[in-house]
Amino acid sequence: GMIYVQEPAAMAPCECLEIDPDWKILDMCAAPGGKSSQLKNKLWGDGVLYDTLCGKRFRIAPAAFYQVNHDQAEILYQKAVQLADLHGTETVLDLYCGTGTIAQILAHGGAKQVLGIELIPEAVDAARENAALNGLDNCSFQAGDVLKLVDTLEVHPDLIVLDPPRDGINPK
């Protein structure tokens, strides 16, 4: 686990917190353009979060999106596997895959091959680590803009999963 402070510069000297001198500081600051965050320093913990979802363990990068309602995410993902009705021959694209949760649950759920695409490189790194952590060799992940990469793929998917950011999938 970890604890971080969004805008430490705006905080008064830590009168409200008892700071252990051995702690490191985690400072989440908006990157240029304000679209993602950068990990600079740590206040407490190892700098990553882990969660178990649908029987799989996931490392969650600080800047990556992750479903915060664990119980509902499990219900949703189990329903996705059920509706996908996978038979071991399907190629699946997971667009806006984040840390690879849906991709890996579908890979474990019977897909032959799953390719996840995500904009945030740290999330893709975590997705790759998660696949290795979960012993999955039938899913891979690519970093980049989904709308640009999807047209360059040589993969012909049987199923496409979309879990886009709040802005949706329309070009701006």
N, CA, C and O atoms as a DFTB+ gen file, in Angstrom:
688 C
 N C O
     1  1       0.806      -1.184       0.000
     2  2       0.000       0.000       0.000
     3  2       0.845       1.242       0.000
     4  3       2.072       1.176       0.063
     5  1       0.193       2.358      -0.069
     6  2       0.906       3.626      -0.042
     7  2      -0.033       4.734       0.377
     8  3      -1.254       4.600       0.297
     9  1       0.543       5.810       0.817
    10  2      -0.192       7.031       1.138
    11  2       0.492       8.141       0.367
    12  3       1.721       8.207       0.332
    13  1      -0.294       9.018      -0.254
    14  2       0.316      10.124      -0.955
    15  2      -0.479      11.397      -0.751
    16  3      -1.644      11.372      -0.354
    17  1       0.173      12.500      -1.031
    18  2      -0.425      13.819      -0.887
    19  2      -0.478      14.454      -2.265
    20  3       0.543      14.510      -2.950
    21  1      -1.648      14.937      -2.693
    22  2      -1.825      15.488      -4.040
    23  2      -1.053      16.783      -4.247
    24  3      -0.318      16.908      -5.226
    25  1      -1.203      17.738      -3.357
    26  2      -0.568      19.041      -3.545
    27  2       0.213      19.423      -2.284
    28  3      -0.240      20.260      -1.504
    29  1       1.387      18.809      -2.085
    30  2       2.118      19.075      -0.853
    31  2       2.591      20.513      -0.728
    32  3       2.763      21.005       0.387
    33  1       2.806      21.199      -1.844
    34  2       3.282      22.574      -1.781
    35  2       2.242      23.477      -1.122
    36  3       2.589      24.498      -0.528
    37  1       0.966      23.100      -1.227
    38  2      -0.101      23.909      -0.656
    39  2      -0.278      23.643       0.837
    40  3      -0.996      24.373       1.521
    41  1       0.376      22.598       1.339
    42  2       0.228      22.258       2.750
    43  2       1.145      23.120       3.609
    44  3       2.267      23.446       3.220
    45  1       0.647      23.474       4.769
    46  2       1.498      24.153       5.746
    47  2       2.507      23.138       6.259
    48  3       2.292      21.936       6.104
    49  1       3.586      23.579       6.856
    50  2       4.496      22.600       7.446
    51  2       3.678      21.652       8.318
    52  3       2.785      22.080       9.049
    53  1       3.981      20.405       8.236
    54  2       3.142      19.317       8.742
    55  2       2.795      19.412      10.215
    56  3       3.265      18.613      11.025
    57  1       1.966      20.397      10.563
    58  2       1.491      20.512      11.928
    59  2       0.402      19.486      12.192
    60  3       0.187      19.085      13.336
    61  1      -0.291      19.057      11.134
    62  2      -1.419      18.146      11.308
    63  2      -0.988      16.680      11.271
    64  3      -1.776      15.801      11.621
    65  1       0.241      16.404      10.856
    66  2       0.721      15.036      10.755
    67  2       1.957      14.850      11.612
    68  3       2.830      15.717      11.659
    69  1       2.023      13.733      12.276
    70  2       3.266      13.381      12.954
    71  2       4.102      12.631      11.929
    72  3       3.780      11.494      11.587
    73  1       5.155      13.240      11.440
    74  2       5.974      12.661      10.388
    75  2       7.173      11.957      10.997
    76  3       7.973      12.563      11.709
    77  1       7.284      10.683      10.708
    78  2       8.441       9.902      11.127
    79  2       9.619      10.349      10.269
    80  3       9.468      10.419       9.050
    81  1      10.769      10.652      10.829
    82  2      11.905      11.132      10.032
    83  2      12.411      10.092       9.033
    84  3      13.127      10.446       8.096
    85  1      12.058       8.824       9.209
    86  2      12.486       7.790       8.274
    87  2      11.547       7.650       7.072
    88  3      11.881       6.958       6.111
    89  1      10.380       8.298       7.114
    90  2       9.432       8.199       6.012
    91  2       9.966       8.913       4.791
    92  3      10.737       9.867       4.895
    93  1       9.550       8.443       3.649
    94  2       9.806       9.156       2.409
    95  2       8.514       9.871       2.053
    96  3       7.453       9.526       2.573
    97  1       8.588      10.838       1.195
    98  2       7.402      11.626       0.841
    99  2       6.954      11.263      -0.570
   100  3       7.773      11.186      -1.486
   101  1       5.671      11.043      -0.740
   102  2       5.116      10.790      -2.060
   103  2       4.377      12.044      -2.494
   104  3       3.501      12.534      -1.782
   105  1       4.725      12.557      -3.651
   106  2       4.177      13.810      -4.146
   107  2       3.596      13.544      -5.525
   108  3       4.341      13.326      -6.481
   109  1       2.271      13.561      -5.637
   110  2       1.633      13.342      -6.933
   111  2       1.383      14.716      -7.550
   112  3       0.600      15.507      -7.023
   113  1       2.047      14.992      -8.661
   114  2       1.914      16.285      -9.321
   115  2       1.424      16.063     -10.743
   116  3       1.820      15.100     -11.399
   117  1       0.570      16.944     -11.211
   118  2       0.062      16.824     -12.569
   119  2       1.203      16.978     -13.564
   120  3       2.053      17.857     -13.427
   121  1       1.205      16.112     -14.561
   122  2       2.196      16.197     -15.631
   123  2       1.820      17.343     -16.551
   124  3       0.716      17.875     -16.438
   125  1       2.708      17.742     -17.465
   126  2       2.351      18.788     -18.416
   127  2       1.041      18.451     -19.112
   128  3       0.865      17.337     -19.606
   129  1       0.143      19.387     -19.152
   130  2      -1.170      19.161     -19.746
   131  2      -2.180      18.660     -18.732
   132  3      -3.376      18.615     -19.021
   133  1      -1.718      18.284     -17.547
   134  2      -2.619      17.873     -16.484
   135  2      -3.362      16.579     -16.740
   136  3      -4.392      16.339     -16.111
   137  1      -2.870      15.721     -17.656
   138  2      -3.614      14.520     -18.016
   139  2      -3.245      13.300     -17.203
   140  3      -4.026      12.350     -17.151
   141  1      -2.089      13.287     -16.568
   142  2      -1.712      12.146     -15.744
   143  2      -0.859      12.645     -14.595
   144  3      -0.575      13.839     -14.489
   145  1      -0.464      11.749     -13.758
   146  2       0.335      12.126     -12.604
   147  2       1.697      11.474     -12.681
   148  3       1.880      10.460     -13.353
   149  1       2.634      12.059     -11.996
   150  2       3.976      11.512     -11.940
   151  2       4.308      11.216     -10.489
   152  3       4.029      12.017      -9.597
   153  1       4.899      10.069     -10.268
   154  2       5.330       9.715      -8.930
   155  2       6.675      10.385      -8.672
   156  3       7.636      10.150      -9.404
   157  1       6.748      11.206      -7.648
   158  2       8.000      11.876      -7.333
   159  2       8.583      11.349      -6.038
   160  3       9.734      10.912      -6.016
   161  1       7.841      11.379      -4.992
   162  2       8.334      10.956      -3.685
   163  2       7.247      10.165      -2.968
   164  3       6.080      10.191      -3.358
   165  1       7.643       9.475      -1.936
   166  2       6.737       8.598      -1.236
   167  2       6.600       9.020       0.217
   168  3       7.592       9.362       0.861
   169  1       5.384       9.000       0.739
   170  2       5.150       9.300       2.140
   171  2       5.218       8.023       2.970
   172  3       5.788       8.023       4.061
   173  1       4.644       6.940       2.462
   174  2       4.637       5.684       3.196
   175  2       4.409       4.534       2.229
   176  3       3.678       4.693       1.252
   177  1       5.006       3.401       2.472
   178  2       4.743       2.193       1.705
   179  2       5.756       1.960       0.610
   180  3       6.777       2.642       0.522
   181  1       5.449       0.970      -0.232
   182  2       6.399       0.564      -1.262
   183  2       6.148       1.231      -2.611
   184  3       6.854       0.935      -3.575
   185  1       5.170       2.113      -2.707
   186  2       4.950       2.874      -3.937
   187  2       3.995       2.232      -4.921
   188  3       3.696       2.826      -5.958
   189  1       3.506       1.031      -4.628
   190  2       2.514       0.374      -5.478
   191  2       1.441      -0.239      -4.595
   192  3       1.647      -0.479      -3.406
   193  1       0.300      -0.484      -5.202
   194  2      -0.787      -1.178      -4.518
   195  2      -0.980      -2.535      -5.168
   196  3      -0.702      -2.703      -6.356
   197  1      -1.450      -3.499      -4.403
   198  2      -1.793      -4.818      -4.926
   199  2      -3.233      -5.120      -4.542
   200  3      -3.686      -4.753      -3.458
   201  1      -3.951      -5.792      -5.438
   202  2      -5.305      -6.224      -5.150
   203  2      -5.514      -7.577      -5.809
   204  3      -4.881      -7.888      -6.817
   205  1      -6.399      -8.375      -5.239
   206  2      -6.796      -9.638      -5.842
   207  2      -8.218      -9.466      -6.334
   208  3      -9.117      -9.112      -5.571
   209  1      -8.410      -9.720      -7.619
   210  2      -9.700      -9.530      -8.266
   211  2      -9.984     -10.758      -9.112
   212  3      -9.166     -11.134      -9.952
   213  1     -11.120     -11.381      -8.905
   214  2     -11.517     -12.598      -9.639
   215  2     -10.420     -13.666      -9.568
   216  3     -10.169     -14.377     -10.540
   217  1      -9.782     -13.764      -8.420
   218  2      -8.764     -14.783      -8.222
   219  2      -7.398     -14.452      -8.795
   220  3      -6.486     -15.274      -8.706
   221  1      -7.228     -13.279      -9.378
   222  2      -5.943     -12.854      -9.943
   223  2      -5.394     -11.706      -9.101
   224  3      -6.148     -10.896      -8.562
   225  1      -4.070     -11.655      -8.999
   226  2      -3.412     -10.595      -8.222
   227  2      -2.930      -9.508      -9.173
   228  3      -2.360      -9.798     -10.225
   229  1      -3.162      -8.258      -8.796
   230  2      -2.807      -7.139      -9.660
   231  2      -1.965      -6.106      -8.928
   232  3      -2.278      -5.690      -7.812
   233  1      -0.887      -5.706      -9.591
   234  2      -0.055      -4.588      -9.151
   235  2      -0.647      -3.358      -9.817
   236  3      -0.889      -3.365     -11.024
   237  1      -0.883      -2.309      -9.054
   238  2      -1.555      -1.120      -9.572
   239  2      -0.584       0.050      -9.530
   240  3      -0.119       0.442      -8.461
   241  1      -0.283       0.603     -10.695
   242  2       0.625       1.749     -10.794
   243  2      -0.067       2.994     -10.245
   244  3      -1.286       3.123     -10.356
   245  1       0.704       3.913      -9.653
   246  2       0.105       5.112      -9.074
   247  2      -0.720       5.943     -10.059
   248  3      -1.742       6.509      -9.671
   249  1      -0.301       6.027     -11.317
   250  2      -1.024       6.864     -12.281
   251  2      -2.084       6.084     -13.056
   252  3      -2.780       6.664     -13.890
   253  1      -2.220       4.787     -12.799
   254  2      -3.144       3.961     -13.566
   255  2      -4.550       4.020     -12.993
   256  3      -4.750       4.216     -11.794
   257  1      -5.513       3.846     -13.883
   258  2      -6.903       3.739     -13.442
   259  2      -7.132       2.336     -12.908
   260  3      -6.607       1.367     -13.455
   261  1      -7.901       2.226     -11.862
   262  2      -8.283       0.928     -11.307
   263  2      -9.676       1.067     -10.723
   264  3      -9.986       2.072     -10.084
   265  1     -10.515       0.067     -10.937
   266  2     -11.876       0.107     -10.405
   267  2     -11.810       0.152      -8.877
   268  3     -11.227      -0.735      -8.252
   269  1     -12.394       1.162      -8.290
   270  2     -12.300       1.316      -6.844
   271  2     -13.341       0.498      -6.089
   272  3     -13.138       0.185      -4.916
   273  1     -14.448       0.147      -6.735
   274  2     -15.469      -0.668      -6.083
   275  2     -15.174      -2.133      -6.397
   276  3     -15.664      -2.680      -7.384
   277  1     -14.377      -2.747      -5.555
   278  2     -13.879      -4.105      -5.759
   279  2     -15.005      -5.115      -6.004
   280  3     -14.958      -5.878      -6.969
   281  1     -16.005      -5.119      -5.139
   282  2     -17.068      -6.118      -5.251
   283  2     -17.849      -5.978      -6.553
   284  3     -18.151      -6.977      -7.205
   285  1     -18.176      -4.751      -6.932
   286  2     -18.904      -4.544      -8.184
   287  2     -18.024      -4.846      -9.390
   288  3     -18.518      -5.342     -10.403
   289  1     -16.730      -4.555      -9.297
   290  2     -15.814      -4.879     -10.396
   291  2     -15.786      -6.385     -10.622
   292  3     -15.793      -6.834     -11.768
   293  1     -15.754      -7.170      -9.553
   294  2     -15.769      -8.626      -9.709
   295  2     -17.044      -9.096     -10.394
   296  3     -16.997      -9.947     -11.282
   297  1     -18.172      -8.549      -9.987
   298  2     -19.450      -8.925     -10.609
   299  2     -19.439      -8.539     -12.085
   300  3     -19.830      -9.336     -12.937
   301  1     -18.998      -7.333     -12.389
   302  2     -18.946      -6.854     -13.770
   303  2     -18.024      -7.708     -14.630
   304  3     -18.391      -8.090     -15.742
   305  1     -16.831      -8.009     -14.125
   306  2     -15.862      -8.781     -14.898
   307  2     -16.309     -10.228     -15.083
   308  3     -16.084     -10.811     -16.143
   309  1     -16.940     -10.815     -14.064
   310  2     -17.466     -12.169     -14.213
   311  2     -18.574     -12.198     -15.259
   312  3     -18.690     -13.159     -16.019
   313  1     -19.384     -11.150     -15.296
   314  2     -20.441     -11.052     -16.314
   315  2     -19.827     -10.903     -17.700
   316  3     -20.331     -11.469     -18.670
   317  1     -18.729     -10.133     -17.796
   318  2     -18.036      -9.967     -19.082
   319  2     -17.528     -11.315     -19.598
   320  3     -17.658     -11.617     -20.784
   321  1     -16.953     -12.120     -18.712
   322  2     -16.469     -13.448     -19.111
   323  2     -17.648     -14.309     -19.573
   324  3     -17.559     -15.008     -20.583
   325  1     -18.731     -14.252     -18.837
   326  2     -19.925     -15.032     -19.192
   327  2     -20.461     -14.609     -20.565
   328  3     -20.739     -15.464     -21.405
   329  1     -20.606     -13.317     -20.796
   330  2     -21.139     -12.822     -22.072
   331  2     -20.175     -13.065     -23.228
   332  3     -20.606     -13.253     -24.365
   333  1     -18.874     -13.064     -22.946
   334  2     -17.884     -13.308     -24.002
   335  2     -17.989     -14.733     -24.526
   336  3     -17.674     -14.995     -25.687
   337  1     -18.429     -15.654     -23.675
   338  2     -18.641     -17.045     -24.076
   339  2     -17.425     -17.588     -24.833
   340  3     -17.539     -18.046     -25.970
   341  1     -16.277     -17.527     -24.190
   342  2     -15.002     -17.903     -24.806
   343  2     -14.840     -19.420     -24.885
   344  3     -15.224     -20.150     -23.971
   345  1     -14.260     -19.878     -26.006
   346  2     -14.075     -21.311     -26.241
   347  2     -12.620     -21.688     -26.507
   348  3     -12.338     -22.826     -26.881
   349  1     -11.692     -20.748     -26.317
   350  2     -10.280     -21.048     -26.494
   351  2      -9.736     -20.766     -27.877
   352  3      -8.578     -21.070     -28.165
   353  1     -10.563     -20.183     -28.743
   354  2     -10.118     -19.875     -30.105
   355  2     -10.127     -18.376     -30.391
   356  3      -9.692     -17.944     -31.459
   357  1     -10.615     -17.588     -29.451
   358  2     -10.861     -16.171     -29.702
   359  2      -9.638     -15.294     -29.458
   360  3      -8.825     -15.538     -28.566
   361  1      -9.548     -14.260     -30.298
   362  2      -8.593     -13.178     -30.103
   363  2      -9.388     -11.989     -29.580
   364  3     -10.403     -11.602     -30.160
   365  1      -8.915     -11.413     -28.473
   366  2      -9.634     -10.323     -27.815
   367  2      -8.746      -9.089     -27.774
   368  3      -7.553      -9.180     -27.483
   369  1      -9.337      -7.933     -28.067
   370  2      -8.670      -6.646     -27.856
   371  2      -9.301      -5.996     -26.635
   372  3     -10.524      -5.885     -26.547
   373  1      -8.467      -5.567     -25.693
   374  2      -8.926      -4.817     -24.524
   375  2      -8.379      -3.413     -24.685
   376  3      -7.204      -3.156     -24.423
   377  1      -9.242      -2.508     -25.118
   378  2      -8.827      -1.128     -25.388
   379  2      -9.022      -0.281     -24.134
   380  3     -10.051      -0.377     -23.465
   381  1      -8.033       0.544     -23.823
   382  2      -7.975       1.320     -22.588
   383  2      -7.861       0.336     -21.417
   384  3      -8.656       0.389     -20.479
   385  1      -6.888      -0.544     -21.477
   386  2      -6.800      -1.696     -20.567
   387  2      -6.272      -1.374     -19.178
   388  3      -6.363      -2.222     -18.290
   389  1      -5.725      -0.188     -18.954
   390  2      -5.211       0.131     -17.621
   391  2      -4.160      -0.876     -17.186
   392  3      -3.226      -1.162     -17.935
   393  1      -4.302      -1.412     -15.990
   394  2      -3.344      -2.376     -15.452
   395  2      -3.609      -3.799     -15.927
   396  3      -2.989      -4.743     -15.437
   397  1      -4.519      -3.958     -16.873
   398  2      -4.739      -5.257     -17.502
   399  2      -5.694      -6.178     -16.784
   400  3      -5.665      -7.387     -17.013
   401  1      -6.537      -5.649     -15.928
   402  2      -7.433      -6.524     -15.169
   403  2      -8.394      -7.287     -16.075
   404  3      -8.458      -8.514     -16.003
   405  1      -9.134      -6.593     -16.915
   406  2     -10.117      -7.269     -17.772
   407  2      -9.407      -8.204     -18.747
   408  3      -9.849      -9.333     -18.959
   409  1      -8.317      -7.743     -19.337
   410  2      -7.565      -8.574     -20.287
   411  2      -7.149      -9.888     -19.649
   412  3      -7.303     -10.952     -20.248
   413  1      -6.624      -9.813     -18.436
   414  2      -6.126     -11.019     -17.792
   415  2      -7.241     -11.937     -17.324
   416  3      -7.092     -13.158     -17.337
   417  1      -8.340     -11.362     -16.916
   418  2      -9.479     -12.192     -16.520
   419  2     -10.048     -12.902     -17.741
   420  3     -10.451     -14.061     -17.640
   421  1     -10.090     -12.231     -18.900
   422  2     -10.538     -12.889     -20.136
   423  2      -9.511     -13.903     -20.628
   424  3      -9.885     -14.947     -21.163
   425  1      -8.220     -13.610     -20.455
   426  2      -7.165     -14.566     -20.842
   427  2      -7.290     -15.829     -20.009
   428  3      -7.167     -16.938     -20.528
   429  1      -7.534     -15.659     -18.725
   430  2      -7.722     -16.807     -17.836
   431  2      -9.065     -17.490     -18.110
   432  3      -9.203     -18.700     -17.926
   433  1     -10.042     -16.711     -18.548
   434  2     -11.399     -17.214     -18.770
   435  2     -11.596     -17.973     -20.074
   436  3     -12.702     -18.435     -20.354
   437  1     -10.531     -18.111     -20.887
   438  2     -10.662     -18.960     -22.061
   439  2     -10.251     -18.369     -23.386
   440  3     -10.261     -19.084     -24.388
   441  1      -9.886     -17.094     -23.446
   442  2      -9.460     -16.523     -24.726
   443  2      -8.145     -17.156     -25.172
   444  3      -7.293     -17.486     -24.347
   445  1      -7.990     -17.318     -26.463
   446  2      -6.723     -17.838     -26.997
   447  2      -5.629     -16.791     -26.847
   448  3      -4.504     -17.098     -26.453
   449  1      -5.982     -15.539     -27.172
   450  2      -5.011     -14.440     -27.156
   451  2      -5.737     -13.153     -26.796
   452  3      -6.833     -12.891     -27.293
   453  1      -5.122     -12.348     -25.928
   454  2      -5.675     -11.050     -25.566
   455  2      -4.579     -10.007     -25.736
   456  3      -3.456     -10.192     -25.266
   457  1      -4.909      -8.917     -26.405
   458  2      -3.999      -7.789     -26.553
   459  2      -4.644      -6.582     -25.885
   460  3      -5.753      -6.188     -26.244
   461  1      -3.948      -5.996     -24.912
   462  2      -4.425      -4.793     -24.246
   463  2      -3.649      -3.589     -24.729
   464  3      -2.436      -3.657     -24.922
   465  1      -4.352      -2.484     -24.924
   466  2      -3.717      -1.225     -25.324
   467  2      -4.097      -0.157     -24.308
   468  3      -5.262      -0.019     -23.934
   469  1      -3.087       0.599     -23.867
   470  2      -3.280       1.618     -22.836
   471  2      -2.340       2.776     -23.094
   472  3      -1.206       2.574     -23.529
   473  1      -2.804       3.994     -22.828
   474  2      -2.015       5.201     -23.045
   475  2      -0.883       5.363     -22.025
   476  3       0.206       5.810     -22.386
   477  1      -1.121       5.011     -20.775
   478  2      -0.161       5.276     -19.701
   479  2       0.888       4.161     -19.639
   480  3       0.567       3.024     -19.294
   481  1       2.146       4.489     -19.975
   482  2       3.193       3.457     -20.008
   483  2       3.381       2.718     -18.683
   484  3       3.646       1.516     -18.682
   485  1       3.247       3.421     -17.557
   486  2       3.401       2.770     -16.257
   487  2       2.323       1.715     -16.037
   488  3       2.576       0.675     -15.429
   489  1       1.127       1.987     -16.531
   490  2       0.036       1.018     -16.413
   491  2       0.322      -0.213     -17.270
   492  3       0.031      -1.338     -16.864
   493  1       0.895       0.004     -18.458
   494  2       1.251      -1.121     -19.335
   495  2       2.356      -1.948     -18.689
   496  3       2.318      -3.178     -18.735
   497  1       3.337      -1.284     -18.089
   498  2       4.386      -2.011     -17.365
   499  2       3.759      -2.875     -16.271
   500  3       4.119      -4.040     -16.101
   501  1       2.816      -2.285     -15.530
   502  2       2.142      -3.031     -14.463
   503  2       1.321      -4.184     -15.046
   504  3       1.281      -5.269     -14.465
   505  1       0.665      -3.958     -16.190
   506  2      -0.126      -5.023     -16.825
   507  2       0.769      -6.194     -17.208
   508  3       0.401      -7.353     -17.012
   509  1       1.936      -5.893     -17.751
   510  2       2.882      -6.955     -18.115
   511  2       3.357      -7.708     -16.866
   512  3       3.438      -8.937     -16.857
   513  1       3.666      -6.953     -15.828
   514  2       4.076      -7.583     -14.571
   515  2       2.943      -8.433     -14.000
   516  3       3.174      -9.520     -13.470
   517  1       1.713      -7.923     -14.114
   518  2       0.555      -8.668     -13.616
   519  2       0.373      -9.975     -14.373
   520  3       0.084     -11.008     -13.770
   521  1       0.542      -9.937     -15.689
   522  2       0.402     -11.163     -16.483
   523  2       1.441     -12.196     -16.046
   524  3       1.135     -13.382     -15.925
   525  1       2.670     -11.735     -15.811
   526  2       3.723     -12.647     -15.344
   527  2       3.392     -13.154     -13.938
   528  3       3.546     -14.340     -13.646
   529  1       2.941     -12.253     -13.079
   530  2       2.574     -12.603     -11.715
   531  2       1.479     -13.667     -11.704
   532  3       1.469     -14.552     -10.849
   533  1       0.556     -13.573     -12.664
   534  2      -0.572     -14.493     -12.735
   535  2      -0.311     -15.697     -13.638
   536  3      -1.201     -16.519     -13.853
   537  1       0.912     -15.800     -14.166
   538  2       1.270     -16.961     -14.985
   539  2       0.531     -17.031     -16.312
   540  3       0.274     -18.121     -16.823
   541  1       0.191     -15.888     -16.867
   542  2      -0.557     -15.845     -18.130
   543  2       0.385     -15.550     -19.287
   544  3       1.077     -14.531     -19.278
   545  1       0.418     -16.412     -20.260
   546  2       1.263     -16.173     -21.435
   547  2       0.436     -15.925     -22.696
   548  3       0.987     -15.823     -23.792
   549  1      -0.872     -15.829     -22.543
   550  2      -1.729     -15.592     -23.697
   551  2      -2.276     -14.158     -23.738
   552  3      -3.279     -13.887     -24.399
   553  1      -1.608     -13.249     -23.028
   554  2      -1.996     -11.839     -23.147
   555  2      -0.742     -10.984     -23.220
   556  3       0.279     -11.282     -22.602
   557  1      -0.853      -9.902     -24.001
   558  2       0.252      -8.966     -24.165
   559  2      -0.321      -7.556     -24.120
   560  3      -1.528      -7.350     -24.244
   561  1       0.574      -6.596     -23.939
   562  2       0.125      -5.222     -23.739
   563  2       1.007      -4.265     -24.514
   564  3       2.214      -4.464     -24.644
   565  1       0.367      -3.210     -25.030
   566  2       1.061      -2.224     -25.837
   567  2       0.706      -0.834     -25.330
   568  3      -0.461      -0.543     -25.065
   569  1       1.716       0.023     -25.195
   570  2       1.490       1.399     -24.758
   571  2       1.296       2.298     -25.968
   572  3       2.022       2.190     -26.957
   573  1       0.314       3.184     -25.882
   574  2       0.094       4.153     -26.943
   575  2      -1.344       4.618     -26.983
   576  3      -2.198       4.133     -26.240
   577  1      -1.590       5.556     -27.854
   578  2      -2.924       6.115     -28.047
   579  2      -3.792       5.089     -28.770
   580  3      -3.497       4.711     -29.904
   581  1      -4.845       4.645     -28.123
   582  2      -5.714       3.604     -28.685
   583  2      -6.211       3.984     -30.070
   584  3      -6.180       3.161     -30.985
   585  1      -6.670       5.220     -30.235
   586  2      -7.252       5.630     -31.517
   587  2      -6.234       5.612     -32.654
   588  3      -6.606       5.466     -33.818
   589  1      -4.957       5.758     -32.323
   590  2      -3.918       5.705     -33.354
   591  2      -3.444       4.274     -33.584
   592  3      -3.234       3.867     -34.726
   593  1      -3.275       3.514     -32.513
   594  2      -2.723       2.168     -32.631
   595  2      -3.694       1.150     -33.222
   596  3      -3.282       0.233     -33.934
   597  1      -4.969       1.310     -32.930
   598  2      -5.933       0.285     -33.346
   599  2      -5.953       0.100     -34.864
   600  3      -6.182      -1.009     -35.346
   601  1      -5.719       1.159     -35.612
   602  2      -5.716       1.064     -37.076
   603  2      -4.450       0.420     -37.629
   604  3      -4.418       0.031     -38.797
   605  1      -3.409       0.303     -36.813
   606  2      -2.150      -0.262     -37.286
   607  2      -1.986      -1.738     -36.921
   608  3      -1.019      -2.378     -37.334
   609  1      -2.922      -2.270     -36.156
   610  2      -2.804      -3.653     -35.690
   611  2      -3.059      -4.650     -36.806
   612  3      -3.904      -4.434     -37.675
   613  1      -2.321      -5.734     -36.766
   614  2      -2.538      -6.826     -37.717
   615  2      -3.411      -7.914     -37.110
   616  3      -3.631      -8.956     -37.727
   617  1      -3.905      -7.674     -35.910
   618  2      -4.772      -8.607     -35.203
   619  2      -6.197      -8.441     -35.709
   620  3      -6.661      -7.322     -35.927
   621  1      -6.890      -9.562     -35.894
   622  2      -8.304      -9.538     -36.288
   623  2      -9.108     -10.097     -35.124
   624  3      -9.252     -11.311     -34.986
   625  1      -9.639      -9.194     -34.277
   626  2     -10.277      -9.652     -33.041
   627  2     -11.653     -10.282     -33.261
   628  3     -12.398      -9.920     -34.172
   629  1     -11.949     -11.233     -32.392
   630  2     -13.285     -11.816     -32.328
   631  2     -14.140     -11.049     -31.336
   632  3     -15.369     -11.075     -31.403
   633  1     -13.473     -10.363     -30.412
   634  2     -14.154      -9.610     -29.366
   635  2     -13.318      -8.378     -29.037
   636  3     -12.093      -8.459     -28.936
   637  1     -13.984      -7.239     -28.872
   638  2     -13.322      -6.002     -28.453
   639  2     -13.987      -5.537     -27.167
   640  3     -15.209      -5.410     -27.090
   641  1     -13.155      -5.287     -26.158
   642  2     -13.633      -4.772     -24.884
   643  2     -13.217      -3.311     -24.806
   644  3     -12.055      -2.972     -25.029
   645  1     -14.183      -2.445     -24.486
   646  2     -13.911      -1.013     -24.331
   647  2     -14.213      -0.599     -22.903
   648  3     -15.328      -0.783     -22.415
   649  1     -13.228      -0.046     -22.246
   650  2     -13.407       0.534     -20.916
   651  2     -12.691       1.884     -20.928
   652  3     -11.677       2.072     -20.256
   653  1     -13.248       2.832     -21.716
   654  2     -12.551       4.109     -21.937
   655  2     -12.614       5.037     -20.735
   656  3     -13.403       4.834     -19.812
   657  1     -11.755       6.070     -20.765
   658  2     -11.825       7.092     -19.723
   659  2     -13.144       7.860     -19.829
   660  3     -13.914       7.673     -20.772
   661  1     -13.382       8.708     -18.864
   662  2     -14.654       9.460     -18.829
   663  2     -14.937      10.233     -20.113
   664  3     -16.095      10.423     -20.484
   665  1     -13.877      10.679     -20.792
   666  2     -14.062      11.444     -22.032
   667  2     -14.644      10.596     -23.148
   668  3     -15.121      11.142     -24.143
   669  1     -14.618       9.287     -23.012
   670  2     -15.141       8.402     -24.047
   671  2     -14.099       8.117     -25.107
   672  3     -12.908       8.338     -24.885
   673  1     -14.540       7.620     -26.272
   674  2     -13.613       7.214     -27.310
   675  2     -13.623       8.135     -28.526
   676  3     -12.966       7.854     -29.529
   677  1     -14.351       9.206     -28.439
   678  2     -14.402      10.145     -29.558
   679  2     -13.135      10.983     -29.624
   680  3     -12.659      11.465     -28.597
   681  1     -12.579      11.162     -30.830
   682  2     -11.413      12.068     -30.943
   683  2     -11.824      13.473     -30.515
   684  3     -12.960      13.896     -30.731
   685  1     -10.899      14.173     -29.917
   686  2     -11.218      15.528     -29.436
   687  2     -11.066      16.544     -30.539
   688  3     -11.293      17.733     -30.318
